[in-house]
Amino acid sequence: MRVGLTDTPVRRRRWTRRPHPPISRLVPAHPRLQLTVNGRPVAADATGQQSLLDFLRDTCDLTGTKRGCDRGECGACTVLVDGAPTLSCLALAHGCAGQSVQTVEGLGDVQAPHALQEAFAAEDAAQCGFCTPGQLMAAAALLAREADPSETAVRAALSGNLCRCGTHPKIVRAVRRAAQHLREAGTASDHGTTRATTARAPEASRS
Ligand code: FES
Ligand code: FES
């Protein structure tokens, strides 16, 4: 075979097939995953493809985090990963290895509600309540970085959290009410991480 203007013969490269080990030998089916959930260490098996949402709901039995669209559009599955609001339906569980995850269960409970949860109740900011856990976690992240967010800032921070019941005006009021409460209590930056240590314990470490 001759190429271009030269008379130099070009030899085709010969490809040799090299057998590779089965994928199951390279990646264990259920690799061990270690992370912190609501202030408690968790060690459990998780498949490489398992989402953080599935891991929290199915493995940790923390069903407060909701599955809405399951494709990153509704915000119902929002949790905090190292303090950052994260769509757990799009995050791989193993991608959070060694990190700290906070769910709505770690924010507070009936006995010790977080200021946000109290404000949502006071403002009647939940109708069906399906979007509420995600709204609360996104709001918690906002209050952690902004003690006195404007209405515009609240709307921007929660813009990825849809509410099919249309309670957005009440949600915005509730977040600003919680912010005021936290400022008056002098705990504006304590959005829930500290509170998580006293909130209801999540699923303990599994072995
Ligand atoms: S369930 Fe994750 S964004 Fe809708
Ligand atoms: S309260 Fe029903 S979806 Fe928001």
Short mmCIF file of N, CA, C and O in Angstrom, two decimals, residues 38-157:
data_model
loop_
_atom_site.label_atom_id
_atom_site.label_comp_id
_atom_site.label_asym_id
_atom_site.label_seq_id
_atom_site.Cartn_x
_atom_site.Cartn_y
_atom_site.Cartn_z
N ASN A 38 -25.37 12.35 59.13
CA ASN A 38 -25.95 13.04 60.28
C ASN A 38 -25.09 12.91 61.54
O ASN A 38 -25.59 12.64 62.63
N GLY A 39 -23.80 13.06 61.33
CA GLY A 39 -22.88 13.06 62.46
C GLY A 39 -22.47 11.69 62.95
O GLY A 39 -21.67 11.59 63.88
N ARG A 40 -22.98 10.63 62.32
CA ARG A 40 -22.62 9.28 62.75
C ARG A 40 -21.88 8.55 61.64
O ARG A 40 -22.26 8.64 60.48
N PRO A 41 -20.82 7.82 61.97
CA PRO A 41 -20.11 7.05 60.94
C PRO A 41 -20.97 5.90 60.42
O PRO A 41 -21.64 5.22 61.20
N VAL A 42 -20.96 5.72 59.13
CA VAL A 42 -21.70 4.63 58.50
C VAL A 42 -20.73 3.86 57.61
O VAL A 42 -19.97 4.47 56.84
N ALA A 43 -20.75 2.56 57.73
CA ALA A 43 -19.96 1.70 56.84
C ALA A 43 -20.90 0.64 56.31
O ALA A 43 -21.51 -0.10 57.07
N ALA A 44 -21.08 0.61 55.01
CA ALA A 44 -22.03 -0.33 54.42
C ALA A 44 -21.61 -0.62 52.99
O ALA A 44 -20.83 0.12 52.39
N ASP A 45 -22.15 -1.71 52.46
CA ASP A 45 -21.87 -2.07 51.07
C ASP A 45 -22.73 -1.21 50.15
O ASP A 45 -23.88 -0.91 50.46
N ALA A 46 -22.15 -0.82 49.03
CA ALA A 46 -22.91 -0.07 48.02
C ALA A 46 -22.35 -0.44 46.66
O ALA A 46 -21.14 -0.58 46.49
N THR A 47 -23.22 -0.61 45.70
CA THR A 47 -22.74 -0.91 44.35
C THR A 47 -22.10 0.34 43.76
O THR A 47 -22.36 1.46 44.21
N GLY A 48 -21.30 0.14 42.75
CA GLY A 48 -20.63 1.28 42.14
C GLY A 48 -21.60 2.25 41.50
O GLY A 48 -21.30 3.43 41.35
N GLN A 49 -22.78 1.76 41.10
CA GLN A 49 -23.74 2.62 40.42
C GLN A 49 -24.80 3.18 41.36
O GLN A 49 -25.66 3.94 40.93
N GLN A 50 -24.77 2.81 42.64
CA GLN A 50 -25.85 3.22 43.56
C GLN A 50 -25.79 4.72 43.82
O GLN A 50 -24.74 5.29 44.12
N SER A 51 -26.94 5.36 43.70
CA SER A 51 -26.99 6.79 43.96
C SER A 51 -26.98 7.03 45.46
O SER A 51 -27.34 6.16 46.26
N LEU A 52 -26.59 8.24 45.82
CA LEU A 52 -26.62 8.60 47.24
C LEU A 52 -28.05 8.53 47.76
O LEU A 52 -28.28 8.12 48.91
N LEU A 53 -29.01 8.91 46.93
CA LEU A 53 -30.42 8.85 47.34
C LEU A 53 -30.82 7.42 47.70
O LEU A 53 -31.41 7.18 48.76
N ASP A 54 -30.49 6.47 46.84
CA ASP A 54 -30.81 5.07 47.13
C ASP A 54 -30.08 4.59 48.38
O ASP A 54 -30.63 3.84 49.19
N PHE A 55 -28.84 5.00 48.51
CA PHE A 55 -28.06 4.56 49.68
C PHE A 55 -28.71 5.08 50.97
O PHE A 55 -28.86 4.34 51.94
N LEU A 56 -29.13 6.35 50.96
CA LEU A 56 -29.73 6.93 52.17
C LEU A 56 -31.07 6.26 52.48
O LEU A 56 -31.35 5.90 53.62
N ARG A 57 -31.88 6.09 51.45
CA ARG A 57 -33.23 5.56 51.68
C ARG A 57 -33.22 4.06 51.94
O ARG A 57 -33.89 3.58 52.86
N ASP A 58 -32.49 3.30 51.13
CA ASP A 58 -32.58 1.85 51.19
C ASP A 58 -31.59 1.24 52.18
O ASP A 58 -31.89 0.25 52.83
N THR A 59 -30.41 1.79 52.26
CA THR A 59 -29.39 1.20 53.14
C THR A 59 -29.44 1.82 54.53
O THR A 59 -29.32 1.12 55.53
N CYS A 60 -29.63 3.14 54.60
CA CYS A 60 -29.62 3.81 55.90
C CYS A 60 -31.03 3.96 56.48
O CYS A 60 -31.18 4.44 57.61
N ASP A 61 -32.05 3.60 55.72
CA ASP A 61 -33.44 3.75 56.17
C ASP A 61 -33.80 5.19 56.50
O ASP A 61 -34.61 5.45 57.38
N LEU A 62 -33.15 6.13 55.85
CA LEU A 62 -33.46 7.54 56.06
C LEU A 62 -34.35 7.99 54.91
O LEU A 62 -33.89 8.47 53.88
N THR A 63 -35.65 7.80 55.10
CA THR A 63 -36.58 8.03 54.00
C THR A 63 -37.13 9.46 53.97
O THR A 63 -38.04 9.74 53.20
N GLY A 64 -36.58 10.32 54.82
CA GLY A 64 -37.00 11.72 54.77
C GLY A 64 -36.62 12.38 53.46
O GLY A 64 -37.32 13.26 52.96
N THR A 65 -35.51 11.97 52.89
CA THR A 65 -35.07 12.49 51.60
C THR A 65 -35.93 11.86 50.50
O THR A 65 -36.03 10.64 50.42
N LYS A 66 -36.56 12.71 49.70
CA LYS A 66 -37.58 12.21 48.75
C LYS A 66 -37.04 12.06 47.34
O LYS A 66 -36.17 12.80 46.90
N ARG A 67 -37.64 11.10 46.63
CA ARG A 67 -37.36 10.90 45.22
C ARG A 67 -38.52 11.50 44.43
O ARG A 67 -39.65 11.00 44.47
N GLY A 68 -38.23 12.59 43.74
CA GLY A 68 -39.26 13.21 42.91
C GLY A 68 -39.08 12.79 41.47
O GLY A 68 -39.64 11.79 41.01
N CYS A 69 -38.26 13.52 40.75
CA CYS A 69 -38.06 13.24 39.32
C CYS A 69 -37.00 12.17 39.09
O CYS A 69 -37.00 11.49 38.08
N ASP A 70 -36.06 12.04 40.03
CA ASP A 70 -34.93 11.10 39.90
C ASP A 70 -34.01 11.47 38.73
O ASP A 70 -33.31 10.60 38.21
N ARG A 71 -34.04 12.71 38.31
CA ARG A 71 -33.12 13.11 37.23
C ARG A 71 -32.65 14.55 37.36
O ARG A 71 -32.39 15.22 36.36
N GLY A 72 -32.60 15.05 38.59
CA GLY A 72 -31.97 16.35 38.81
C GLY A 72 -32.78 17.57 38.46
O GLY A 72 -32.21 18.62 38.21
N GLU A 73 -34.10 17.45 38.47
CA GLU A 73 -34.90 18.60 38.05
C GLU A 73 -35.77 19.20 39.14
O GLU A 73 -36.20 20.34 39.01
N CYS A 74 -36.07 18.43 40.19
CA CYS A 74 -37.08 18.93 41.14
C CYS A 74 -36.50 19.39 42.48
O CYS A 74 -37.13 20.17 43.19
N GLY A 75 -35.36 18.88 42.88
CA GLY A 75 -34.74 19.29 44.14
C GLY A 75 -35.28 18.58 45.37
O GLY A 75 -34.82 18.84 46.48
N ALA A 76 -36.24 17.66 45.20
CA ALA A 76 -36.82 16.99 46.36
C ALA A 76 -35.79 16.15 47.12
O ALA A 76 -35.96 15.87 48.30
N CYS A 77 -34.73 15.74 46.44
CA CYS A 77 -33.74 14.83 47.03
C CYS A 77 -32.54 15.59 47.62
O CYS A 77 -31.54 14.96 47.93
N THR A 78 -32.67 16.90 47.79
CA THR A 78 -31.51 17.70 48.23
C THR A 78 -31.05 17.31 49.63
O THR A 78 -31.84 17.24 50.57
N VAL A 79 -29.76 17.05 49.75
CA VAL A 79 -29.12 16.85 51.06
C VAL A 79 -27.86 17.72 51.07
O VAL A 79 -27.50 18.31 50.05
N LEU A 80 -27.22 17.79 52.21
CA LEU A 80 -25.97 18.53 52.29
C LEU A 80 -24.80 17.54 52.30
O LEU A 80 -24.80 16.59 53.09
N VAL A 81 -23.84 17.76 51.42
CA VAL A 81 -22.61 16.96 51.42
C VAL A 81 -21.47 17.91 51.74
O VAL A 81 -21.19 18.85 50.97
N ASP A 82 -20.87 17.70 52.89
CA ASP A 82 -19.87 18.64 53.41
C ASP A 82 -20.41 20.06 53.38
O ASP A 82 -19.71 21.02 53.00
N GLY A 83 -21.68 20.21 53.73
CA GLY A 83 -22.32 21.53 53.84
C GLY A 83 -22.88 22.09 52.55
O GLY A 83 -23.56 23.11 52.57
N ALA A 84 -22.61 21.45 51.43
CA ALA A 84 -23.07 21.97 50.14
C ALA A 84 -24.35 21.27 49.71
O ALA A 84 -24.41 20.03 49.75
N PRO A 85 -25.36 22.03 49.30
CA PRO A 85 -26.59 21.38 48.82
C PRO A 85 -26.30 20.52 47.60
O PRO A 85 -25.65 20.97 46.66
N THR A 86 -26.78 19.29 47.64
CA THR A 86 -26.44 18.30 46.62
C THR A 86 -27.68 17.51 46.24
O THR A 86 -28.46 17.11 47.11
N LEU A 87 -27.88 17.30 44.95
CA LEU A 87 -28.98 16.46 44.49
C LEU A 87 -28.56 15.01 44.64
O LEU A 87 -27.73 14.51 43.87
N SER A 88 -29.15 14.35 45.62
CA SER A 88 -28.66 12.99 45.92
C SER A 88 -29.07 11.99 44.86
O SER A 88 -28.51 10.90 44.80
N CYS A 89 -30.03 12.32 44.00
CA CYS A 89 -30.40 11.38 42.93
C CYS A 89 -29.34 11.36 41.85
O CYS A 89 -29.26 10.41 41.08
N LEU A 90 -28.53 12.41 41.76
CA LEU A 90 -27.49 12.46 40.73
C LEU A 90 -26.11 12.13 41.28
O LEU A 90 -25.18 11.95 40.51
N ALA A 91 -25.98 12.10 42.59
CA ALA A 91 -24.66 11.83 43.20
C ALA A 91 -24.50 10.34 43.43
O ALA A 91 -25.42 9.67 43.90
N LEU A 92 -23.33 9.81 43.08
CA LEU A 92 -23.05 8.42 43.40
C LEU A 92 -22.69 8.30 44.87
O LEU A 92 -21.98 9.16 45.42
N ALA A 93 -23.18 7.25 45.49
CA ALA A 93 -22.88 7.05 46.90
C ALA A 93 -21.38 6.99 47.13
O ALA A 93 -20.84 7.62 48.05
N HIS A 94 -20.67 6.26 46.26
CA HIS A 94 -19.22 6.15 46.44
C HIS A 94 -18.50 7.47 46.20
O HIS A 94 -17.37 7.67 46.63
N GLY A 95 -19.16 8.37 45.49
CA GLY A 95 -18.58 9.70 45.30
C GLY A 95 -18.54 10.50 46.59
O GLY A 95 -17.86 11.53 46.65
N CYS A 96 -19.28 10.06 47.58
CA CYS A 96 -19.33 10.78 48.86
C CYS A 96 -18.52 10.06 49.93
O CYS A 96 -18.65 10.38 51.12
N ALA A 97 -17.71 9.09 49.54
CA ALA A 97 -16.89 8.36 50.51
C ALA A 97 -16.03 9.32 51.31
O ALA A 97 -15.41 10.23 50.74
N GLY A 98 -16.06 9.14 52.61
CA GLY A 98 -15.24 9.97 53.49
C GLY A 98 -15.82 11.34 53.75
O GLY A 98 -15.22 12.12 54.50
N GLN A 99 -16.97 11.64 53.16
CA GLN A 99 -17.55 12.97 53.34
C GLN A 99 -18.67 12.92 54.38
O GLN A 99 -19.08 11.87 54.84
N SER A 100 -19.14 14.11 54.72
CA SER A 100 -20.19 14.22 55.72
C SER A 100 -21.50 14.59 55.04
O SER A 100 -21.60 15.61 54.37
N VAL A 101 -22.50 13.72 55.21
CA VAL A 101 -23.80 13.93 54.58
C VAL A 101 -24.81 14.30 55.67
O VAL A 101 -24.83 13.68 56.74
N GLN A 102 -25.61 15.30 55.39
CA GLN A 102 -26.67 15.65 56.33
C GLN A 102 -28.01 15.59 55.61
O GLN A 102 -28.19 16.16 54.53
N THR A 103 -28.95 14.87 56.21
CA THR A 103 -30.30 14.77 55.66
C THR A 103 -31.25 15.54 56.57
O THR A 103 -30.86 16.04 57.63
N VAL A 104 -32.52 15.56 56.17
CA VAL A 104 -33.49 16.30 56.98
C VAL A 104 -33.63 15.69 58.37
O VAL A 104 -33.93 16.39 59.34
N GLU A 105 -33.36 14.37 58.48
CA GLU A 105 -33.44 13.74 59.81
C GLU A 105 -32.38 14.32 60.75
O GLU A 105 -32.55 14.32 61.97
N GLY A 106 -31.27 14.80 60.18
CA GLY A 106 -30.21 15.36 61.01
C GLY A 106 -30.44 16.83 61.33
O GLY A 106 -29.68 17.41 62.12
N LEU A 107 -31.45 17.42 60.71
CA LEU A 107 -31.71 18.83 60.96
C LEU A 107 -32.42 19.01 62.30
O LEU A 107 -32.11 19.91 63.08
N GLY A 108 -33.36 18.16 62.57
CA GLY A 108 -34.12 18.24 63.81
C GLY A 108 -35.28 17.27 63.74
O GLY A 108 -35.52 16.65 62.70
N ASP A 109 -36.00 17.13 64.83
CA ASP A 109 -37.15 16.24 64.82
C ASP A 109 -38.27 16.86 65.64
O ASP A 109 -38.19 18.02 66.04
N VAL A 110 -39.29 16.09 65.89
CA VAL A 110 -40.46 16.64 66.58
C VAL A 110 -40.08 17.13 67.98
O VAL A 110 -40.54 18.18 68.43
N GLN A 111 -39.21 16.38 68.65
CA GLN A 111 -38.81 16.78 70.01
C GLN A 111 -37.89 18.00 69.99
O GLN A 111 -37.99 18.85 70.88
N ALA A 112 -37.03 18.07 69.02
CA ALA A 112 -36.07 19.17 68.95
C ALA A 112 -36.03 19.71 67.52
O ALA A 112 -35.06 19.46 66.79
N PRO A 113 -37.09 20.42 67.12
CA PRO A 113 -37.10 20.91 65.72
C PRO A 113 -36.10 22.03 65.50
O PRO A 113 -35.80 22.81 66.41
N HIS A 114 -35.58 22.08 64.30
CA HIS A 114 -34.72 23.20 63.90
C HIS A 114 -35.60 24.43 63.67
O HIS A 114 -36.81 24.31 63.41
N ALA A 115 -34.99 25.61 63.77
CA ALA A 115 -35.74 26.85 63.56
C ALA A 115 -36.44 26.86 62.21
O ALA A 115 -37.55 27.40 62.08
N LEU A 116 -35.81 26.27 61.21
CA LEU A 116 -36.45 26.21 59.88
C LEU A 116 -37.71 25.36 59.92
O LEU A 116 -38.74 25.73 59.33
N GLN A 117 -37.64 24.25 60.60
CA GLN A 117 -38.81 23.38 60.68
C GLN A 117 -39.94 24.06 61.45
O GLN A 117 -41.11 23.98 61.06
N GLU A 118 -39.58 24.77 62.52
CA GLU A 118 -40.60 25.51 63.28
C GLU A 118 -41.22 26.59 62.41
O GLU A 118 -42.43 26.80 62.43
N ALA A 119 -40.37 27.28 61.65
CA ALA A 119 -40.88 28.37 60.82
C ALA A 119 -41.77 27.84 59.70
O ALA A 119 -42.79 28.45 59.36
N PHE A 120 -41.41 26.71 59.11
CA PHE A 120 -42.26 26.12 58.06
C PHE A 120 -43.64 25.79 58.63
O PHE A 120 -44.65 25.99 57.97
N ALA A 121 -43.65 25.27 59.86
CA ALA A 121 -44.94 24.94 60.48
C ALA A 121 -45.71 26.21 60.79
O ALA A 121 -46.92 26.30 60.52
N ALA A 122 -45.01 27.22 61.31
CA ALA A 122 -45.70 28.46 61.69
C ALA A 122 -46.26 29.19 60.48
O ALA A 122 -47.34 29.79 60.54
N GLU A 123 -45.56 29.11 59.36
CA GLU A 123 -46.01 29.80 58.14
C GLU A 123 -46.88 28.90 57.27
O GLU A 123 -47.29 29.31 56.19
N ASP A 124 -47.14 27.69 57.74
CA ASP A 124 -47.96 26.75 56.96
C ASP A 124 -47.36 26.56 55.56
O ASP A 124 -48.07 26.61 54.54
N ALA A 125 -46.04 26.35 55.53
CA ALA A 125 -45.31 26.35 54.27
C ALA A 125 -45.28 24.99 53.59
O ALA A 125 -44.55 24.81 52.62
N ALA A 126 -46.03 24.03 54.11
CA ALA A 126 -46.08 22.72 53.45
C ALA A 126 -47.53 22.31 53.26
O ALA A 126 -48.34 22.44 54.18
N GLN A 127 -47.83 21.86 52.06
CA GLN A 127 -49.17 21.29 51.84
C GLN A 127 -49.04 19.77 51.82
O GLN A 127 -49.22 19.13 52.84
N CYS A 128 -48.66 19.20 50.69
CA CYS A 128 -48.46 17.74 50.71
C CYS A 128 -47.16 17.40 51.44
O CYS A 128 -47.01 16.30 51.96
N GLY A 129 -46.20 18.33 51.46
CA GLY A 129 -44.96 18.14 52.20
C GLY A 129 -43.90 17.36 51.45
O GLY A 129 -42.80 17.15 51.98
N PHE A 130 -44.18 16.95 50.22
CA PHE A 130 -43.21 16.10 49.53
C PHE A 130 -41.91 16.86 49.21
O PHE A 130 -40.83 16.28 49.27
N CYS A 131 -42.04 18.12 48.91
CA CYS A 131 -40.84 18.89 48.55
C CYS A 131 -40.12 19.44 49.78
O CYS A 131 -39.01 19.95 49.68
N THR A 132 -40.79 19.37 50.94
CA THR A 132 -40.31 20.09 52.12
C THR A 132 -38.91 19.68 52.58
O THR A 132 -38.09 20.57 52.88
N PRO A 133 -38.57 18.39 52.64
CA PRO A 133 -37.20 18.06 53.07
C PRO A 133 -36.13 18.72 52.21
O PRO A 133 -35.13 19.23 52.72
N GLY A 134 -36.35 18.70 50.91
CA GLY A 134 -35.37 19.33 50.01
C GLY A 134 -35.32 20.83 50.20
O GLY A 134 -34.24 21.44 50.18
N GLN A 135 -36.50 21.44 50.39
CA GLN A 135 -36.54 22.89 50.62
C GLN A 135 -35.78 23.22 51.91
O GLN A 135 -35.02 24.20 51.97
N LEU A 136 -36.01 22.42 52.94
CA LEU A 136 -35.36 22.68 54.24
C LEU A 136 -33.84 22.60 54.12
O LEU A 136 -33.11 23.44 54.68
N MET A 137 -33.34 21.59 53.40
CA MET A 137 -31.90 21.43 53.31
C MET A 137 -31.26 22.54 52.48
O MET A 137 -30.18 23.05 52.81
N ALA A 138 -31.94 22.93 51.41
CA ALA A 138 -31.41 24.05 50.61
C ALA A 138 -31.42 25.33 51.44
O ALA A 138 -30.49 26.14 51.37
N ALA A 139 -32.47 25.50 52.23
CA ALA A 139 -32.55 26.69 53.08
C ALA A 139 -31.49 26.66 54.17
O ALA A 139 -30.90 27.70 54.52
N ALA A 140 -31.23 25.48 54.71
CA ALA A 140 -30.21 25.36 55.76
C ALA A 140 -28.84 25.77 55.22
O ALA A 140 -28.06 26.45 55.91
N ALA A 141 -28.55 25.37 53.98
CA ALA A 141 -27.27 25.76 53.38
C ALA A 141 -27.21 27.27 53.19
O ALA A 141 -26.15 27.89 53.39
N LEU A 142 -28.33 27.86 52.83
CA LEU A 142 -28.35 29.32 52.65
C LEU A 142 -28.10 30.03 53.98
O LEU A 142 -27.26 30.95 54.05
N LEU A 143 -28.80 29.60 55.02
CA LEU A 143 -28.65 30.28 56.31
C LEU A 143 -27.26 30.07 56.91
O LEU A 143 -26.81 30.87 57.73
N ALA A 144 -26.59 29.01 56.48
CA ALA A 144 -25.22 28.79 56.96
C ALA A 144 -24.27 29.84 56.41
O ALA A 144 -23.25 30.14 57.03
N ARG A 145 -24.56 30.36 55.23
CA ARG A 145 -23.64 31.34 54.64
C ARG A 145 -24.19 32.76 54.68
O ARG A 145 -23.47 33.71 54.45
N GLU A 146 -25.49 32.92 54.97
CA GLU A 146 -26.09 34.25 54.98
C GLU A 146 -27.05 34.35 56.15
O GLU A 146 -28.08 33.67 56.18
N ALA A 147 -26.73 35.21 57.10
CA ALA A 147 -27.55 35.30 58.31
C ALA A 147 -28.85 36.05 58.05
O ALA A 147 -29.87 35.78 58.69
N ASP A 148 -28.83 36.99 57.12
CA ASP A 148 -30.02 37.80 56.88
C ASP A 148 -30.30 37.88 55.37
O ASP A 148 -30.14 38.93 54.74
N PRO A 149 -30.73 36.77 54.79
CA PRO A 149 -30.92 36.76 53.33
C PRO A 149 -32.15 37.57 52.92
O PRO A 149 -33.18 37.53 53.59
N SER A 150 -31.99 38.29 51.84
CA SER A 150 -33.13 39.03 51.29
C SER A 150 -34.11 38.05 50.66
O SER A 150 -33.78 36.87 50.44
N GLU A 151 -35.30 38.57 50.34
CA GLU A 151 -36.28 37.70 49.68
C GLU A 151 -35.71 37.19 48.35
O GLU A 151 -35.88 36.03 47.99
N THR A 152 -35.00 38.08 47.65
CA THR A 152 -34.39 37.68 46.38
C THR A 152 -33.37 36.57 46.59
O THR A 152 -33.31 35.60 45.81
N ALA A 153 -32.58 36.70 47.66
CA ALA A 153 -31.56 35.67 47.92
C ALA A 153 -32.21 34.34 48.26
O ALA A 153 -31.72 33.28 47.84
N VAL A 154 -33.30 34.38 49.00
CA VAL A 154 -33.99 33.13 49.34
C VAL A 154 -34.56 32.49 48.07
O VAL A 154 -34.41 31.28 47.84
N ARG A 155 -35.18 33.32 47.25
CA ARG A 155 -35.75 32.77 46.01
C ARG A 155 -34.66 32.16 45.14
O ARG A 155 -34.85 31.10 44.53
N ALA A 156 -33.52 32.82 45.08
CA ALA A 156 -32.42 32.30 44.26
C ALA A 156 -31.89 30.98 44.83
O ALA A 156 -31.64 30.03 44.08
N ALA A 157 -31.75 30.93 46.15
CA ALA A 157 -31.20 29.73 46.78
C ALA A 157 -32.13 28.53 46.61
O ALA A 157 -31.69 27.39 46.54
#
